[in-house]
């Protein structure tokens, strides 16, 4: 990709934006949006902070937003208020004349960064020697374009937390084993719910370049789980569930499948971000919910469902710190750069990576 994520020479926020009063930031962002009109669309991920997402034209999960951006062909500029891999997906799906911008290049994803393309290529070689041509690679959409492209090139596909079950079911019709990247918890929770025992799952450590958590015979392995996780959902524990139920037995617990296995097993409900939102919206008035996902979304759910009690499962704040780097000063800077004719922080995926990433994504959509 043309954007160099290893250096941030052009991402140092100018002082004028750092010191701008809150009201002026709001007024100038709104004015810039009006000036750009249909040439612009601002996409806001569910985990985005409230003072930014209020300016989003659309909000949702990463793939939904990327597809919306591509469908709005009149929008010359797509500002993605999310993290880097999301902007890459938006550029992969965007029209050739659309420009995708990430307001702050430092907004990355620790989970996506846990699956490095060089580590994957090394792992694939070792796994092919161990298991032969019996493995299909799958990647969660929360991964870099390079990882998606590798998966696409090797006959695999992507999945979301909403369709992981359906995609895994398809994958097992293709090969005996699945290499699942980069989130081990989504892979484990989904496969277990499909009836695959834990003894038929192993964890691949890219740091050690070897298997971990081997409970059964290697020749019986069906799920090879990449050793990656979401730093936000890792913070939720079984102890928190026990404690909240002791305090209030009427509290229902709903968590994201990126949470650890024991948390998902103890929860009353588990599902994607969209599932969590829809479940709480449809719940009866007076119901009580402890939610195991990112705190900005939980607080928004509480505000938008005042007839229910909605609290964070954890007693400590669980924000997505990297996504929180997208703030109003960076958003205004990005908007001003478009108006000045020199857009900053343009995310471009190279043509070959874009091609194979799209192959992986299209396979998923076909499923």
Tab-separated table of C-alpha atoms in Angstrom, residues 38-264:
chain	number	residue	atom	x	y	z
A	38	UNK	CA	-22.560	14.578	-2.000
A	39	UNK	CA	-18.842	14.477	-2.808
A	40	UNK	CA	-18.295	13.250	0.755
A	41	UNK	CA	-19.484	10.405	2.932
A	42	UNK	CA	-18.366	9.933	6.548
A	43	UNK	CA	-18.529	6.363	7.856
A	44	UNK	CA	-18.514	5.742	11.617
A	45	UNK	CA	-17.866	2.376	13.233
A	46	UNK	CA	-20.050	1.320	16.179
A	47	UNK	CA	-17.104	1.628	18.580
A	48	UNK	CA	-16.400	5.226	17.619
A	49	UNK	CA	-16.613	7.916	20.271
A	50	UNK	CA	-19.880	9.887	20.457
A	51	UNK	CA	-18.409	13.299	19.655
A	52	UNK	CA	-17.220	11.897	16.309
A	53	UNK	CA	-19.980	9.465	15.364
A	54	UNK	CA	-22.560	12.252	15.547
A	55	UNK	CA	-21.045	13.519	12.271
A	56	UNK	CA	-21.196	10.112	10.550
A	57	UNK	CA	-23.595	9.754	7.636
A	58	UNK	CA	-23.725	6.017	8.316
A	59	UNK	CA	-22.732	3.867	11.258
A	60	UNK	CA	-22.241	0.122	11.428
A	61	UNK	CA	-19.620	-2.610	11.436
A	62	UNK	CA	-16.558	-2.496	9.200
A	63	UNK	CA	-17.780	-4.526	6.213
A	64	UNK	CA	-21.232	-2.960	6.146
A	65	UNK	CA	-19.692	0.507	6.071
A	66	UNK	CA	-17.143	-0.405	3.384
A	67	UNK	CA	-19.939	-1.695	1.169
A	68	UNK	CA	-22.023	1.433	1.747
A	69	UNK	CA	-19.088	3.615	0.741
A	70	UNK	CA	-18.616	1.691	-2.503
A	71	UNK	CA	-22.326	1.872	-3.328
A	72	UNK	CA	-22.374	5.671	-2.966
A	73	UNK	CA	-20.683	6.220	-6.314
A	74	UNK	CA	-21.258	9.977	-6.208
A	75	UNK	CA	-19.071	10.250	-3.094
A	76	UNK	CA	-15.576	11.150	-4.294
A	77	UNK	CA	-14.225	11.046	-0.751
A	78	UNK	CA	-14.860	8.373	1.880
A	79	UNK	CA	-13.730	9.334	5.367
A	80	UNK	CA	-13.637	6.190	7.492
A	81	UNK	CA	-13.847	6.873	11.218
A	82	UNK	CA	-12.591	3.481	12.307
A	83	UNK	CA	-9.211	1.767	12.142
A	84	UNK	CA	-6.692	0.999	9.414
A	85	UNK	CA	-7.886	-2.423	8.240
A	86	UNK	CA	-11.413	-1.015	7.876
A	87	UNK	CA	-10.157	1.754	5.592
A	88	UNK	CA	-8.246	-0.883	3.595
A	89	UNK	CA	-11.455	-2.869	3.111
A	90	UNK	CA	-13.240	0.301	2.043
A	91	UNK	CA	-10.525	0.995	-0.545
A	92	UNK	CA	-10.641	-2.623	-1.753
A	93	UNK	CA	-14.364	-2.323	-2.484
A	94	UNK	CA	-14.407	1.351	-3.550
A	95	UNK	CA	-14.823	2.621	-7.088
A	96	UNK	CA	-11.580	3.515	-8.890
A	97	UNK	CA	-12.218	7.250	-8.597
A	98	UNK	CA	-13.093	7.195	-4.885
A	99	UNK	CA	-10.537	8.316	-2.311
A	100	UNK	CA	-10.536	6.655	1.127
A	101	UNK	CA	-9.180	8.655	4.059
A	102	UNK	CA	-8.353	7.575	7.617
A	103	UNK	CA	-8.286	10.744	9.780
A	104	UNK	CA	-5.422	9.473	11.965
A	105	UNK	CA	-2.946	6.915	10.613
A	106	UNK	CA	-2.189	5.765	14.152
A	107	UNK	CA	-5.676	4.269	14.433
A	108	UNK	CA	-4.747	0.627	14.039
A	109	UNK	CA	-6.113	-2.667	15.376
A	110	UNK	CA	-4.036	-4.786	17.735
A	111	UNK	CA	-5.894	-7.940	16.656
A	112	UNK	CA	-5.239	-7.342	12.963
A	113	UNK	CA	-1.596	-6.603	13.747
A	114	UNK	CA	-1.241	-10.026	15.424
A	115	UNK	CA	-1.421	-11.681	11.996
A	116	UNK	CA	1.602	-10.579	9.986
A	117	UNK	CA	1.846	-11.705	6.360
A	118	UNK	CA	5.424	-12.963	6.720
A	119	UNK	CA	4.472	-15.009	9.786
A	120	UNK	CA	1.506	-16.432	7.887
A	121	UNK	CA	3.622	-17.449	4.899
A	122	UNK	CA	6.058	-19.222	7.242
A	123	UNK	CA	3.210	-20.912	9.116
A	124	UNK	CA	1.535	-22.048	5.913
A	125	UNK	CA	4.712	-23.751	4.742
A	126	UNK	CA	5.088	-25.622	8.046
A	127	UNK	CA	1.397	-26.577	8.139
A	128	UNK	CA	1.510	-27.893	4.578
A	129	UNK	CA	4.408	-30.152	5.557
A	130	UNK	CA	2.496	-31.335	8.638
A	131	UNK	CA	-0.972	-31.834	7.131
A	132	UNK	CA	-0.542	-31.708	3.362
A	133	UNK	CA	-3.265	-30.221	1.180
A	134	UNK	CA	-6.002	-30.619	3.794
A	135	UNK	CA	-6.227	-27.019	5.057
A	136	UNK	CA	-8.291	-24.051	3.914
A	137	UNK	CA	-7.404	-20.621	5.321
A	138	UNK	CA	-10.146	-18.343	6.644
A	139	UNK	CA	-9.719	-14.861	8.018
A	140	UNK	CA	-11.979	-12.686	10.084
A	141	UNK	CA	-12.599	-9.394	8.281
A	142	UNK	CA	-10.713	-7.782	11.179
A	143	UNK	CA	-7.443	-8.416	9.359
A	144	UNK	CA	-5.088	-6.590	7.028
A	145	UNK	CA	-5.583	-6.521	3.279
A	146	UNK	CA	-2.416	-8.623	2.910
A	147	UNK	CA	-3.908	-11.399	5.055
A	148	UNK	CA	-7.198	-11.264	3.142
A	149	UNK	CA	-5.263	-11.471	-0.124
A	150	UNK	CA	-3.308	-14.535	1.048
A	151	UNK	CA	-6.536	-16.264	2.016
A	152	UNK	CA	-8.155	-15.375	-1.298
A	153	UNK	CA	-5.158	-16.664	-3.260
A	154	UNK	CA	-5.218	-19.977	-1.383
A	155	UNK	CA	-8.880	-20.795	-1.942
A	156	UNK	CA	-10.206	-19.421	1.321
A	157	UNK	CA	-12.521	-16.607	2.274
A	158	UNK	CA	-13.316	-14.063	4.949
A	159	UNK	CA	-16.010	-14.083	7.597
A	160	UNK	CA	-17.728	-11.690	9.964
A	161	UNK	CA	-18.847	-12.431	13.494
A	162	UNK	CA	-22.396	-12.603	12.085
A	163	UNK	CA	-21.742	-15.202	9.387
A	164	UNK	CA	-18.806	-17.146	10.881
A	165	UNK	CA	-20.944	-20.262	11.437
A	166	UNK	CA	-22.130	-20.318	7.827
A	167	UNK	CA	-18.619	-19.699	6.462
A	168	UNK	CA	-17.037	-22.423	8.615
A	169	UNK	CA	-19.727	-24.851	7.501
A	170	UNK	CA	-18.856	-24.067	3.868
A	171	UNK	CA	-15.115	-24.348	4.557
A	172	UNK	CA	-15.472	-27.855	5.967
A	173	UNK	CA	-17.037	-28.932	2.671
A	174	UNK	CA	-13.814	-27.812	0.970
A	175	UNK	CA	-11.108	-29.225	3.252
A	176	UNK	CA	-10.719	-31.347	6.375
A	177	UNK	CA	-9.070	-28.556	8.388
A	178	UNK	CA	-9.401	-24.801	8.797
A	179	UNK	CA	-6.642	-22.325	9.597
A	180	UNK	CA	-8.541	-19.481	11.260
A	181	UNK	CA	-7.026	-15.987	11.551
A	182	UNK	CA	-6.466	-13.728	13.425
A	183	UNK	CA	-8.859	-14.122	16.389
A	184	UNK	CA	-8.601	-17.488	18.114
A	185	UNK	CA	-11.690	-16.835	20.268
A	186	UNK	CA	-14.142	-16.272	17.413
A	187	UNK	CA	-12.794	-19.387	15.710
A	188	UNK	CA	-12.995	-21.518	18.850
A	189	UNK	CA	-16.431	-20.304	19.942
A	190	UNK	CA	-17.916	-20.747	16.471
A	191	UNK	CA	-16.447	-24.208	15.889
A	192	UNK	CA	-17.493	-25.438	19.345
A	193	UNK	CA	-21.058	-24.247	18.734
A	194	UNK	CA	-20.980	-26.351	15.555
A	195	UNK	CA	-20.131	-29.465	17.552
A	196	UNK	CA	-16.358	-29.596	17.110
A	197	UNK	CA	-14.764	-30.601	20.437
A	198	UNK	CA	-11.925	-28.585	21.946
A	199	UNK	CA	-9.679	-31.650	21.603
A	200	UNK	CA	-9.826	-31.162	17.830
A	201	UNK	CA	-8.553	-27.592	18.055
A	202	UNK	CA	-5.000	-26.329	18.431
A	203	UNK	CA	-3.505	-22.860	18.681
A	204	UNK	CA	-0.734	-21.794	16.315
A	205	UNK	CA	1.766	-19.395	17.890
A	206	UNK	CA	3.377	-17.231	15.188
A	207	UNK	CA	6.018	-16.045	17.655
A	208	UNK	CA	7.201	-19.589	18.441
A	209	UNK	CA	6.208	-20.979	15.010
A	210	UNK	CA	4.649	-24.018	16.666
A	211	UNK	CA	1.447	-25.432	18.123
A	212	UNK	CA	0.134	-24.607	21.572
A	213	UNK	CA	-2.774	-26.042	23.584
A	214	UNK	CA	-2.620	-29.457	21.945
A	215	UNK	CA	-5.162	-31.595	23.832
A	216	UNK	CA	-5.640	-34.458	21.359
A	217	UNK	CA	-3.863	-36.188	18.484
A	218	UNK	CA	-2.578	-33.847	15.764
A	219	UNK	CA	-3.973	-35.998	12.975
A	220	UNK	CA	-7.464	-35.431	14.450
A	221	UNK	CA	-7.135	-31.626	14.428
A	222	UNK	CA	-9.856	-29.765	12.525
A	223	UNK	CA	-9.366	-26.178	13.715
A	224	UNK	CA	-5.965	-24.464	13.720
A	225	UNK	CA	-6.480	-21.207	15.597
A	226	UNK	CA	-4.079	-18.325	15.071
A	227	UNK	CA	-2.887	-16.934	18.398
A	228	UNK	CA	-4.581	-13.546	18.200
A	229	UNK	CA	-7.249	-11.746	20.178
A	230	UNK	CA	-9.130	-8.483	20.618
A	231	UNK	CA	-7.611	-6.399	23.405
A	232	UNK	CA	-11.059	-5.038	24.333
A	233	UNK	CA	-12.967	-8.323	24.509
A	234	UNK	CA	-10.073	-10.058	26.268
A	235	UNK	CA	-10.843	-7.926	29.323
A	236	UNK	CA	-14.154	-9.636	30.069
A	237	UNK	CA	-13.952	-12.566	32.496
A	238	UNK	CA	-16.043	-15.377	33.939
A	239	UNK	CA	-15.594	-13.837	37.372
A	240	UNK	CA	-17.328	-10.652	36.186
A	241	UNK	CA	-20.337	-12.693	35.066
A	242	UNK	CA	-20.549	-14.530	38.397
A	243	UNK	CA	-20.260	-11.264	40.304
A	244	UNK	CA	-22.921	-9.401	38.330
A	245	UNK	CA	-25.370	-12.315	38.666
A	246	UNK	CA	-24.803	-12.456	42.408
A	247	UNK	CA	-25.640	-8.759	42.654
A	248	UNK	CA	-28.681	-8.973	40.397
A	249	UNK	CA	-30.045	-12.402	39.329
A	250	UNK	CA	-32.374	-10.706	36.810
A	251	UNK	CA	-29.431	-9.332	34.825
A	252	UNK	CA	-29.010	-10.968	31.434
A	253	UNK	CA	-25.485	-11.247	30.069
A	254	UNK	CA	-24.796	-10.732	26.363
A	255	UNK	CA	-21.272	-10.822	24.951
A	256	UNK	CA	-19.388	-10.677	21.677
A	257	UNK	CA	-17.897	-13.976	20.360
A	258	UNK	CA	-14.450	-12.350	20.427
A	259	UNK	CA	-14.626	-12.940	24.201
A	260	UNK	CA	-12.857	-15.969	25.649
A	261	UNK	CA	-14.450	-19.421	25.587
A	262	UNK	CA	-15.414	-19.490	29.284
A	263	UNK	CA	-17.075	-16.083	29.059
A	264	UNK	CA	-19.133	-17.072	26.002
